[in-house]
PDB file of C-alpha atoms in Angstrom:
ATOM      1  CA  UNK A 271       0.000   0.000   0.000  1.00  0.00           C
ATOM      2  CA  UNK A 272       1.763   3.371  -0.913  1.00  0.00           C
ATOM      3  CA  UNK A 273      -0.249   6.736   0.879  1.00  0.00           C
ATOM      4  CA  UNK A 274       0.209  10.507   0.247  1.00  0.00           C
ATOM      5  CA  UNK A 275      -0.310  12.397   3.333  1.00  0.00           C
ATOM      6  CA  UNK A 276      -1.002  16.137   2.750  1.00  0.00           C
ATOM      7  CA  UNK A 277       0.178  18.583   5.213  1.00  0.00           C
ATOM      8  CA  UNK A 278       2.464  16.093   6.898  1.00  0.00           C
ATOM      9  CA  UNK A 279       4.863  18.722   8.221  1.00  0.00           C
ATOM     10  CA  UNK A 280       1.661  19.756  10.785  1.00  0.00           C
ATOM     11  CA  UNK A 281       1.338  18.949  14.229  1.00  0.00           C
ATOM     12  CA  UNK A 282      -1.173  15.499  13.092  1.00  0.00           C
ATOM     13  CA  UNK A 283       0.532  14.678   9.592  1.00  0.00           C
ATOM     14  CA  UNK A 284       3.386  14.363  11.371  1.00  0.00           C
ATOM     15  CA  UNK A 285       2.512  11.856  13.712  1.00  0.00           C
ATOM     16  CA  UNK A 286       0.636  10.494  10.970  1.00  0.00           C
ATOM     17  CA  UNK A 287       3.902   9.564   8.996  1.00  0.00           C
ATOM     18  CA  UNK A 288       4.988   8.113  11.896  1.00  0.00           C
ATOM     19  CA  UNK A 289       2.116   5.712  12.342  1.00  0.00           C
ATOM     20  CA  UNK A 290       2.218   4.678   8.669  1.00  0.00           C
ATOM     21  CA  UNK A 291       6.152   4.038   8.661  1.00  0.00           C
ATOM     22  CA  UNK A 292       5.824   1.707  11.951  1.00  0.00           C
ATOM     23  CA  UNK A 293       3.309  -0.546   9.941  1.00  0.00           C
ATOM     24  CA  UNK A 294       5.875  -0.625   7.295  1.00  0.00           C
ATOM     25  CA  UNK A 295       3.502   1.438   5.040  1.00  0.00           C
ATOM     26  CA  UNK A 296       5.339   3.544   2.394  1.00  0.00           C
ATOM     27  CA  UNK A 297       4.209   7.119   3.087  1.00  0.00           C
ATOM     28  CA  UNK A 298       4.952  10.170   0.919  1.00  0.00           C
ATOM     29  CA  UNK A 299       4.594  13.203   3.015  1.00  0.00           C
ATOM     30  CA  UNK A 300       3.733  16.663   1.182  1.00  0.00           C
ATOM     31  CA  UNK A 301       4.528  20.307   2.918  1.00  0.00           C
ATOM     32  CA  UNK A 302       3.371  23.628   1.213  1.00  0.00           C
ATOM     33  CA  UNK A 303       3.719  26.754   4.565  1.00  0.00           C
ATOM     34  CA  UNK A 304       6.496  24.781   6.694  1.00  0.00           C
ATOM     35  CA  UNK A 305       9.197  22.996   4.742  1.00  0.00           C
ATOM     36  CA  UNK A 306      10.646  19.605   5.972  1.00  0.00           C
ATOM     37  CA  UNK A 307      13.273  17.502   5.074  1.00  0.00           C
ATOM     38  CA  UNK A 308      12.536  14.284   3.279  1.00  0.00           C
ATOM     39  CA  UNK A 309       8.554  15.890   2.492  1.00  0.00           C
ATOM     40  CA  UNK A 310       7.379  16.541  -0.973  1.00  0.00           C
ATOM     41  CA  UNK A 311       5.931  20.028  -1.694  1.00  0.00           C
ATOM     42  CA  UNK A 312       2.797  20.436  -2.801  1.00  0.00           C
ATOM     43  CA  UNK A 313       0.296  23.575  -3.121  1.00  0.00           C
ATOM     44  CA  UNK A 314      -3.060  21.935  -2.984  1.00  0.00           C
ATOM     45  CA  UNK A 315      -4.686  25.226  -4.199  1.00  0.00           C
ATOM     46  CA  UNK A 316      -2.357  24.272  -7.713  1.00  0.00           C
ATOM     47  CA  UNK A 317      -5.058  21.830  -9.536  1.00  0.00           C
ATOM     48  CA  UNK A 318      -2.274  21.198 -12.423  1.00  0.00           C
ATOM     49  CA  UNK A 319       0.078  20.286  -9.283  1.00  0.00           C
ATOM     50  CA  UNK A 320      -1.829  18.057  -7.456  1.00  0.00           C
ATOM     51  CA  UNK A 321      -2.384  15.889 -10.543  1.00  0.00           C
ATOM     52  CA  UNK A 322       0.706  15.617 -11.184  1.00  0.00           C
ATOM     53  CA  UNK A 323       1.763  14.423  -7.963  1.00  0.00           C
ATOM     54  CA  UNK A 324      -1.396  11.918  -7.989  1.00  0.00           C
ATOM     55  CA  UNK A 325      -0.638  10.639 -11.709  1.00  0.00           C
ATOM     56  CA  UNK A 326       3.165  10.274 -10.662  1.00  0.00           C
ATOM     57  CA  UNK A 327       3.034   9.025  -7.386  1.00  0.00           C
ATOM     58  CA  UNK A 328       0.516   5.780  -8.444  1.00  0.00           C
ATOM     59  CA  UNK A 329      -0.923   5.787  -4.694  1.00  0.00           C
ATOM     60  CA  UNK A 330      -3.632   4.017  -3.380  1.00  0.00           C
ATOM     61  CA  UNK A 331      -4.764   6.113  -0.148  1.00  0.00           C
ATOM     62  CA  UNK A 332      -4.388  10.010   0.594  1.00  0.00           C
ATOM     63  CA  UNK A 333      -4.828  11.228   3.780  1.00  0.00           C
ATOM     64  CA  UNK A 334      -5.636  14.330   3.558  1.00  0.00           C
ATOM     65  CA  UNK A 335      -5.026  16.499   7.192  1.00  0.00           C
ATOM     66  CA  UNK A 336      -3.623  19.967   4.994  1.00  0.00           C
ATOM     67  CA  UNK A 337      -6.007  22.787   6.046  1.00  0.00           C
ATOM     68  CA  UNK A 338      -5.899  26.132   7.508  1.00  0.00           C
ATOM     69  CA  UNK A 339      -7.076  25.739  10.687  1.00  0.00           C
ATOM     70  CA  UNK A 340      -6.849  28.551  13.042  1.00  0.00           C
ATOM     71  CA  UNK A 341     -10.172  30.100  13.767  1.00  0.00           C
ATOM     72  CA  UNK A 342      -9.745  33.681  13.846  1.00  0.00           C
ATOM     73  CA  UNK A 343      -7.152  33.350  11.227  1.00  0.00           C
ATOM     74  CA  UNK A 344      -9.843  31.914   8.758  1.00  0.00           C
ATOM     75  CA  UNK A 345     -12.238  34.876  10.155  1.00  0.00           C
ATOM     76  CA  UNK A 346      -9.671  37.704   9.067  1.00  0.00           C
ATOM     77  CA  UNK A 347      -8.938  35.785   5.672  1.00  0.00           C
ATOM     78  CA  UNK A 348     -11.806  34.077   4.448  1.00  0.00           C
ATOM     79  CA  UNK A 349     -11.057  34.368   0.804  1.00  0.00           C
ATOM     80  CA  UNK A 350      -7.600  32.564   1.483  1.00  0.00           C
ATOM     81  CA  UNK A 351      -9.245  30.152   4.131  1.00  0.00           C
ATOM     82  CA  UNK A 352     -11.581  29.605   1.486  1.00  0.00           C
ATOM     83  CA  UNK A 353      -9.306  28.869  -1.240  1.00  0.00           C
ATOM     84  CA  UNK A 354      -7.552  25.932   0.711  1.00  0.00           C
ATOM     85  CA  UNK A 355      -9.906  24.124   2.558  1.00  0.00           C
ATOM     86  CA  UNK A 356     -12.529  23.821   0.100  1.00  0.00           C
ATOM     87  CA  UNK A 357     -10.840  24.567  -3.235  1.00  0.00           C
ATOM     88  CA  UNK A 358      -7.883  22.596  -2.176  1.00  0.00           C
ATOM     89  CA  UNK A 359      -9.930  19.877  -0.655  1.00  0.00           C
ATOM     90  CA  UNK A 360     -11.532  19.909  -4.219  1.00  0.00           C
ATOM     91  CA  UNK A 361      -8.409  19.628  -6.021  1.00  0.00           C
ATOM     92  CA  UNK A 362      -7.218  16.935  -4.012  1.00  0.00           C
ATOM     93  CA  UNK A 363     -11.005  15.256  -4.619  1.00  0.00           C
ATOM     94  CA  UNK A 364     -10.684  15.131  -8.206  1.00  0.00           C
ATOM     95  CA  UNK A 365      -7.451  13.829  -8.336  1.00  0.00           C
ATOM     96  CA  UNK A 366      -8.518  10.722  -6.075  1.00  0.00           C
ATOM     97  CA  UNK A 367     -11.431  10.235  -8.581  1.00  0.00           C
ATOM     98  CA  UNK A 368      -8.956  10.263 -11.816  1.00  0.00           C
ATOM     99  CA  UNK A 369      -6.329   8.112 -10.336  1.00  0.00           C
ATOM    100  CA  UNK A 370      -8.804   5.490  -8.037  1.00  0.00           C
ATOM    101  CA  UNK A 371      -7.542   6.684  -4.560  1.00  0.00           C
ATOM    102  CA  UNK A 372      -9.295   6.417  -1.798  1.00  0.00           C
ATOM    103  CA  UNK A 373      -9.817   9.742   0.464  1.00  0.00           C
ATOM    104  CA  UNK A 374      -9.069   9.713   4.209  1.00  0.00           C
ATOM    105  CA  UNK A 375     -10.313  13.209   4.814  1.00  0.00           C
ATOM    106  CA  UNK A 376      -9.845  15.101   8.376  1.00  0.00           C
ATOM    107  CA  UNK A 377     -12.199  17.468   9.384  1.00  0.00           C
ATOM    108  CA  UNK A 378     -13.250  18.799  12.981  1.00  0.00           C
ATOM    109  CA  UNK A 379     -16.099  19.020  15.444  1.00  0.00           C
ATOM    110  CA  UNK A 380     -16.491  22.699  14.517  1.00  0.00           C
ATOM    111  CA  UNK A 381     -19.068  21.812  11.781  1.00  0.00           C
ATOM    112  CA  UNK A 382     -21.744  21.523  14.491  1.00  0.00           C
ATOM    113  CA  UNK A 383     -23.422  24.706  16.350  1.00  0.00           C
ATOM    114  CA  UNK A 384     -22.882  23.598  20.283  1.00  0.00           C
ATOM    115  CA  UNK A 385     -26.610  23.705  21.241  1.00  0.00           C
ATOM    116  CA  UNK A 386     -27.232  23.400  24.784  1.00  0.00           C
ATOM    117  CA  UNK A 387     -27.662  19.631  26.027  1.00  0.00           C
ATOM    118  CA  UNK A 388     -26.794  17.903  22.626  1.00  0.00           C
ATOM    119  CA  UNK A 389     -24.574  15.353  21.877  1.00  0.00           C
ATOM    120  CA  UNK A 390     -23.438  14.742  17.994  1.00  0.00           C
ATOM    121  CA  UNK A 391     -23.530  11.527  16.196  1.00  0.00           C
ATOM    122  CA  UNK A 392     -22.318  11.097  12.598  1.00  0.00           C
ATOM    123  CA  UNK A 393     -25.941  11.517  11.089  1.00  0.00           C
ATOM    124  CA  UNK A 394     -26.789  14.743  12.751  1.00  0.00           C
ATOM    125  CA  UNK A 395     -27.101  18.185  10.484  1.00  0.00           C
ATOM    126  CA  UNK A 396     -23.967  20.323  10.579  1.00  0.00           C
ATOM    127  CA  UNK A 397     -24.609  24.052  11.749  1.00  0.00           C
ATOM    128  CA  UNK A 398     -21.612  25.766  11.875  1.00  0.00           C
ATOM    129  CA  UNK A 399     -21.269  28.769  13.762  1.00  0.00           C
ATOM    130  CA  UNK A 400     -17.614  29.906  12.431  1.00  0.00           C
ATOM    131  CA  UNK A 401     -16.532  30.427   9.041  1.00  0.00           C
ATOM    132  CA  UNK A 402     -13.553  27.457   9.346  1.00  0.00           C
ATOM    133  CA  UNK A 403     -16.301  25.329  10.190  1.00  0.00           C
ATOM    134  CA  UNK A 404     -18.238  26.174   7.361  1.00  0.00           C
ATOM    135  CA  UNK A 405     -14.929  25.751   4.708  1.00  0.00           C
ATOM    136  CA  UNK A 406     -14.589  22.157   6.634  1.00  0.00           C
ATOM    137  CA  UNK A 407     -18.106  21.369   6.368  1.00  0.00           C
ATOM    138  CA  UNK A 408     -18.049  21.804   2.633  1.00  0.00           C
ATOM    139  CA  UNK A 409     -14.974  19.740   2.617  1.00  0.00           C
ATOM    140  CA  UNK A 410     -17.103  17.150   3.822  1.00  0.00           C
ATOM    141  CA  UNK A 411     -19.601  17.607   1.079  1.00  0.00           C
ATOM    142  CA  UNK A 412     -16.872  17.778  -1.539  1.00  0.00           C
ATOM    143  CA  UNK A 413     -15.036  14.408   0.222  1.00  0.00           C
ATOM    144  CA  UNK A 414     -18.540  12.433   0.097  1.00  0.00           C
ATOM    145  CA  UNK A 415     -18.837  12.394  -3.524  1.00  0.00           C
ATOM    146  CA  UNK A 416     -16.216  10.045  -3.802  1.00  0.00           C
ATOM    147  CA  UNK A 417     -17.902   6.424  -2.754  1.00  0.00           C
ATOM    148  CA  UNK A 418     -15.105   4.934  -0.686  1.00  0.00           C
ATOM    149  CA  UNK A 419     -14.467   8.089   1.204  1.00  0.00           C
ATOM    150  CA  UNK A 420     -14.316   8.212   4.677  1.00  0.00           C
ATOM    151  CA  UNK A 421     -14.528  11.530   6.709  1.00  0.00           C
ATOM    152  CA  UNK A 422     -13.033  11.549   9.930  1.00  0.00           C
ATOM    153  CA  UNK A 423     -14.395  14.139  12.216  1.00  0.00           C
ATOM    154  CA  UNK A 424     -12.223  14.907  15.407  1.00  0.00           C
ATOM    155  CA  UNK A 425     -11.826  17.520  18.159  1.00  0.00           C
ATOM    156  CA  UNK A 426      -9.303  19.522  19.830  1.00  0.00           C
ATOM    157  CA  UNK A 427      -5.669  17.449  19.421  1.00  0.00           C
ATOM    158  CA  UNK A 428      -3.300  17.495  22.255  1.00  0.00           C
ATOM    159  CA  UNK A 429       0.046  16.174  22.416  1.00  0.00           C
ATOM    160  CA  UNK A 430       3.568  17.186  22.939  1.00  0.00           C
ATOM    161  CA  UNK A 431       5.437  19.033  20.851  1.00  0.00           C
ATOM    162  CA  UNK A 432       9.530  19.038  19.288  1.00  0.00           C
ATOM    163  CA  UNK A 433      11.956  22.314  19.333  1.00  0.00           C
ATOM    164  CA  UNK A 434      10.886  22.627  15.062  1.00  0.00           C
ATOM    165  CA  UNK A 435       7.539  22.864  15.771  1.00  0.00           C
ATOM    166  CA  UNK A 436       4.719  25.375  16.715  1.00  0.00           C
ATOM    167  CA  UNK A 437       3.526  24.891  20.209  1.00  0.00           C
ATOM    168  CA  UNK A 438       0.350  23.063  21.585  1.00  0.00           C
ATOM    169  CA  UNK A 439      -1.229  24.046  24.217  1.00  0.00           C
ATOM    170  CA  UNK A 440      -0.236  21.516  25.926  1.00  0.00           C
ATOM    171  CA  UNK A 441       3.463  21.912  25.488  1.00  0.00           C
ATOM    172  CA  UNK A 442       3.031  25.935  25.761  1.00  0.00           C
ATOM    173  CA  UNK A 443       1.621  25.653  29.361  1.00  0.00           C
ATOM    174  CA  UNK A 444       4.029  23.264  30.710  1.00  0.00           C
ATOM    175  CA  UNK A 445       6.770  25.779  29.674  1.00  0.00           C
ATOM    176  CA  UNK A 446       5.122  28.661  31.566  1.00  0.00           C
ATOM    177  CA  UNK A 447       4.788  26.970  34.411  1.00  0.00           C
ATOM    178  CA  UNK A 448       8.168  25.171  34.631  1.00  0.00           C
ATOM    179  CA  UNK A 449       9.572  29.104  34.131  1.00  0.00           C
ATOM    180  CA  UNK A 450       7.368  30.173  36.753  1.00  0.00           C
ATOM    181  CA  UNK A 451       4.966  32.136  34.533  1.00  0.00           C
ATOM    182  CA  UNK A 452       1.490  32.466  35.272  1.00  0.00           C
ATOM    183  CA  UNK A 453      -1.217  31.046  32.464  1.00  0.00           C
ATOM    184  CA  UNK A 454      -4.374  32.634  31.802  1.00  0.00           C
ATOM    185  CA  UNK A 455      -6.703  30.200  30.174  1.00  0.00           C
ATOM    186  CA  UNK A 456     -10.576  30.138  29.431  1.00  0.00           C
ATOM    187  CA  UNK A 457     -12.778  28.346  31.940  1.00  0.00           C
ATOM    188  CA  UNK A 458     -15.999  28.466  29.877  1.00  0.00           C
ATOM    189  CA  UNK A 459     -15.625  26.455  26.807  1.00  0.00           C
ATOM    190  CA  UNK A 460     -15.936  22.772  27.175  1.00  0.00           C
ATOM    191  CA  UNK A 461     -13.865  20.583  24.854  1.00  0.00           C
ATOM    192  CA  UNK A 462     -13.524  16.776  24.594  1.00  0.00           C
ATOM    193  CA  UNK A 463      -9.762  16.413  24.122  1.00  0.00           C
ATOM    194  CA  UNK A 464      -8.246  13.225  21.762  1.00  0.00           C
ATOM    195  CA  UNK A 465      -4.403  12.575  21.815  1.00  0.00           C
ATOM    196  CA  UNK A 466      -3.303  13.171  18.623  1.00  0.00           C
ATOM    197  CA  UNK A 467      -1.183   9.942  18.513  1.00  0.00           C
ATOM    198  CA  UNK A 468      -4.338   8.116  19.174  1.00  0.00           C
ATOM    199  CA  UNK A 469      -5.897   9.869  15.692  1.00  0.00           C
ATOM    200  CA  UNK A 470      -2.589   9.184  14.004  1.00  0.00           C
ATOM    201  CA  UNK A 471      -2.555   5.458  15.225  1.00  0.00           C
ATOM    202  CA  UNK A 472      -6.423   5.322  13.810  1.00  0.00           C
ATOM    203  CA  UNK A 473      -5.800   6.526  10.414  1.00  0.00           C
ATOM    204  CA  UNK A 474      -3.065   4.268   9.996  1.00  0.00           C
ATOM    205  CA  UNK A 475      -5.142   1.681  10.553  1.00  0.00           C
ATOM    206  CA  UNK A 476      -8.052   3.168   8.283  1.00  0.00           C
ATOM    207  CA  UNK A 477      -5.873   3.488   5.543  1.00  0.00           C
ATOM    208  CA  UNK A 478      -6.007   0.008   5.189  1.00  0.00           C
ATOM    209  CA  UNK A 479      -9.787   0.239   3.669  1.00  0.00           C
ATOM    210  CA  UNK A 480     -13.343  -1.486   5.017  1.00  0.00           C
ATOM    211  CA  UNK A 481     -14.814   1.636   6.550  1.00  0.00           C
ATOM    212  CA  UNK A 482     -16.582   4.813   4.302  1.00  0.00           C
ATOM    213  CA  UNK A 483     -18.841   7.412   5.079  1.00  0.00           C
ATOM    214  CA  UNK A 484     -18.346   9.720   8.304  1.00  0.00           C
ATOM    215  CA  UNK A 485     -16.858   8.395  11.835  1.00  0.00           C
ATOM    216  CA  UNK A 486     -16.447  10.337  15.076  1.00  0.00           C
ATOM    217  CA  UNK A 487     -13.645   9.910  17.239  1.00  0.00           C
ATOM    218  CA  UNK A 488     -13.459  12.097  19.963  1.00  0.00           C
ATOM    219  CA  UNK A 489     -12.409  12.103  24.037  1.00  0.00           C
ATOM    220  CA  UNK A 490     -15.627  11.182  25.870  1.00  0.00           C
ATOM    221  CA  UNK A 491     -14.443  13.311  29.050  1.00  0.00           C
ATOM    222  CA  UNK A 492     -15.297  16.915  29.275  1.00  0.00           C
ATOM    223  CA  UNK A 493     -12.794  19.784  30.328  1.00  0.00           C
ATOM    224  CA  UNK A 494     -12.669  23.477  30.261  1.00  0.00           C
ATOM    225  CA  UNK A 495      -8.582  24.817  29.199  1.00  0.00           C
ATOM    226  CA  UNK A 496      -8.838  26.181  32.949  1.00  0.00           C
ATOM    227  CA  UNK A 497      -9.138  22.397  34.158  1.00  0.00           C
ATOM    228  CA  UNK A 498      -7.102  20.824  31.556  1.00  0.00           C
ATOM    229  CA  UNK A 499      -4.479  23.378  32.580  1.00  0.00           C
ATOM    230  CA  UNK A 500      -4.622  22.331  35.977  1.00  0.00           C
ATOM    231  CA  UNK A 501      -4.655  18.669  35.556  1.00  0.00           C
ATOM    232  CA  UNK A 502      -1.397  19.231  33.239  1.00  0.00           C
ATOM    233  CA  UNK A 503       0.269  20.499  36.134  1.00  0.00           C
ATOM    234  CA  UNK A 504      -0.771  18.068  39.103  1.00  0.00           C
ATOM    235  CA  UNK A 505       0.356  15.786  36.351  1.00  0.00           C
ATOM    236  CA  UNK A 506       3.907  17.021  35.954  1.00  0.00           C
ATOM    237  CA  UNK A 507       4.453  18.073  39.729  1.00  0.00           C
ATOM    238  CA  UNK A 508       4.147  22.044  38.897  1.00  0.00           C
ATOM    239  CA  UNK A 509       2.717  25.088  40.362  1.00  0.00           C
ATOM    240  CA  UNK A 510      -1.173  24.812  40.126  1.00  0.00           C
ATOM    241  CA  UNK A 511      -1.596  28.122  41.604  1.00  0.00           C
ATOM    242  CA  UNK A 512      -0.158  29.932  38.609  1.00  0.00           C
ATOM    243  CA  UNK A 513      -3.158  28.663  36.446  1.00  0.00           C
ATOM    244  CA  UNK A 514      -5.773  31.283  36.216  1.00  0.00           C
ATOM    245  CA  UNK A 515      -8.966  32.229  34.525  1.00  0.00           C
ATOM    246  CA  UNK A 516      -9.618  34.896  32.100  1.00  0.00           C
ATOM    247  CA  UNK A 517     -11.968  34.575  29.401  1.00  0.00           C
ATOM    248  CA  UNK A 518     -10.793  34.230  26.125  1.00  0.00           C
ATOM    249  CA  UNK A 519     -11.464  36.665  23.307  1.00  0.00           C
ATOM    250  CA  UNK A 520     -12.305  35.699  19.894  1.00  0.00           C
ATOM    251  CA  UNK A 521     -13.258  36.989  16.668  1.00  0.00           C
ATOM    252  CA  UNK A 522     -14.649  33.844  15.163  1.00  0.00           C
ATOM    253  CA  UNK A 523     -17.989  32.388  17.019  1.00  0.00           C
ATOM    254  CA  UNK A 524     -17.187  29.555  19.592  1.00  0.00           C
ATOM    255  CA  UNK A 525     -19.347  26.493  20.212  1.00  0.00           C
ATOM    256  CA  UNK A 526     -20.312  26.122  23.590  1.00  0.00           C
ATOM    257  CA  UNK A 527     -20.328  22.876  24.299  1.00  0.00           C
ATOM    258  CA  UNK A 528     -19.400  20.379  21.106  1.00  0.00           C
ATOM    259  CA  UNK A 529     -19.848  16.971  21.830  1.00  0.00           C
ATOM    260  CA  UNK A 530     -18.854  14.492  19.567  1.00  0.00           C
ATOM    261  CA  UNK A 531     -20.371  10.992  19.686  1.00  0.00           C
ATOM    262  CA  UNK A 532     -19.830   7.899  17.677  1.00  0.00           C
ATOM    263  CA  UNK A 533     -22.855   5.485  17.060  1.00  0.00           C
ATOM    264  CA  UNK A 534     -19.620   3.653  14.718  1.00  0.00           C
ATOM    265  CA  UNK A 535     -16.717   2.663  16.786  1.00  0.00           C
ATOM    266  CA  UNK A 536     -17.462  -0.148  18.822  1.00  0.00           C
ATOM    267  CA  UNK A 537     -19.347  -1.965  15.470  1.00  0.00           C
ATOM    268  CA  UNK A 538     -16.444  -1.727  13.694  1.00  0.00           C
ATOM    269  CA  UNK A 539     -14.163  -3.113  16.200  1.00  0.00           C
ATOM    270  CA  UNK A 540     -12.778  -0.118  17.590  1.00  0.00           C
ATOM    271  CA  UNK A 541     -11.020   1.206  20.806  1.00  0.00           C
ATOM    272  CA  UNK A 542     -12.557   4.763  21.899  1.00  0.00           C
ATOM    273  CA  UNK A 543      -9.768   6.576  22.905  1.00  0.00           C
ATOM    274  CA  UNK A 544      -8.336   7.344  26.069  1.00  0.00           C
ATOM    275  CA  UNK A 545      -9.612   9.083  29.130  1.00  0.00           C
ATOM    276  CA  UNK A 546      -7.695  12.270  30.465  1.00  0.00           C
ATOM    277  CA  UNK A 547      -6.033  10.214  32.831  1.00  0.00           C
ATOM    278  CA  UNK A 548      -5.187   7.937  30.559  1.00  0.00           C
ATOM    279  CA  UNK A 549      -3.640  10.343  28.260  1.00  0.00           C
ATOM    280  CA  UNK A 550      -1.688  12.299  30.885  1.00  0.00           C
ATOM    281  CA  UNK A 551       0.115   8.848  31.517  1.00  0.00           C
ATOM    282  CA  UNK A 552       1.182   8.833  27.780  1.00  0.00           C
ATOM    283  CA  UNK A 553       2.481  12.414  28.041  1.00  0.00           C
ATOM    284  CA  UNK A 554       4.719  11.787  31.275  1.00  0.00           C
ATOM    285  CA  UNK A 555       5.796   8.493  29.612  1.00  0.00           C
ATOM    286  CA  UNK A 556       6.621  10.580  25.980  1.00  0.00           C
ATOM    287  CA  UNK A 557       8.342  13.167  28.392  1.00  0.00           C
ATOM    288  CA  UNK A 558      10.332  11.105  29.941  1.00  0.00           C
ATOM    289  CA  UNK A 559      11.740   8.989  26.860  1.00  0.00           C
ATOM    290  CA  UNK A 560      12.201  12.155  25.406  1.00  0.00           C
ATOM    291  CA  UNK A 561       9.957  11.834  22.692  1.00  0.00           C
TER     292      UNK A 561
END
């Protein structure tokens, strides 16, 4: 099996090379905003480009995680926000249907509104509130009309992070509080946090084939940044008194509360992913093998 993975110089494509390359899958990783050594560039907003690299490259799978994804930043630049995630996504579409590859496409609980006391399964109605979930959404849409496509809608990532890359929040706030810095994080906004090892591990394994359509996989425990910040320092023996509330601004619309839900997972033979706890465990173990 031979797999193109767009944007694999991002904090998931990354980790999705990884995952592919333990299997002894051969991976070609493609780059376009943040160059990396032994990654293929490619401008998914090129149509003439991205064939190429399709007709070329003969693979079966692409997994495609490339997308702008900062939510303010797709606010202040819709047109360019616009111009990658769905007319890249579209590019990348038609290419799969010319050269028979199957579509792993990424997209993001942010398609769905946050209504009070809802949870979302894989056949509710997308309302999003924000204009990247709107560019995802019709990602999705665009994805679909291939037949053995399979959308994979996630949440917030979390995971540790190396010197030559951007920061998590994860890795951000265990800096500032190892420096002795306070952190001001929101305490309103509930998230459902996944490892993103965990999502890297799965699409590895979905690359394989067997499972179309849309799957959720999201963390099934609820935290606030405020309590996840917390937790992250009990966890690594810091300062929890320098964790404090403010409430966050934000240009694009936030849901709520987004709760993903998969009616999928277990019928297929999958693990849900890890609780908090379970997670922090990885982290101090990844930490500590310096990885």
């Amino acid at each position: 099996m031979k797999v193109i993975v767009t944007g694999a110089s991002g904090f998931l494509g990354r980790r999705v090379m990884r995952a592919l390359r333990m299997e002894g899958v051969q991976a070609q990783g493609t780059w376009s905003a943040t160059p990396r050594q032994g990654l293929m560039r490619l401008d998914i907003t090129d149509a003439r480009a991205v064939d190429t690299a399709f007709a070329e490259g003969r693979f079966d799978v692409c997994i495609h995680a490339a997308a702008r994804c900062n939510l303010d930043d797709c606010e202040r630049h819709r047109s360019a926000a616009t111009n990658i995630n769905v007319g890249g996504t579209g590019n990348v579409v038609e290419a799969c249907r010319r050269t028979r590859t199957r579509l792993l496409y990424v997209s993001t609980d942010h398609v769905f509104d946050g209504a009070p006391a809802r949870t979302y399964v894989e056949t509710d109605e997308p309302r999003p509130l924000q204009h990247y979930g709107v560019t995802k959404r019709e990602g999705e849409l665009l994805a679909l009309t291939l037949e053995d496509a399979l959308v994979l809608r996630v949440p917030l990532l979390y995971g540790l992070t190396g010197p030559d890359e951007k920061a998590t929040f994860v890795t951000s706030t265990l800096e500032q509080l190892a420096t002795g810095q306070p952190v001001y994080v929101d305490g309103e906004q509930v998230r459902y946090p996944v490892l993103v090892d965990e999502v890297a591990g799965l699409l590895s394994r979905l690359a394989g084939g067997g499972v179309r359509g849309v799957l959720h996989f999201s963390g099934g425990e609820a935290t606030t940044k405020y309590s996840w910040a917390r937790r992250l320092a009990h966890a690594f023996n810091l300062d929890v008194s320098l964790v404090r509330t403010r409430k966050e601004s934000s240009l694009a619309v936030r849901p709520r509360d987004n709760r993903l839900e998969s009616t999928r997972l277990s019928a297929l033979g999958l693990k849900a992913p890890f609780s908090l706890s379970e997670g922090l465990d990885v982290l101090r173990h990844q930490r500590e093998a310096g990885v």
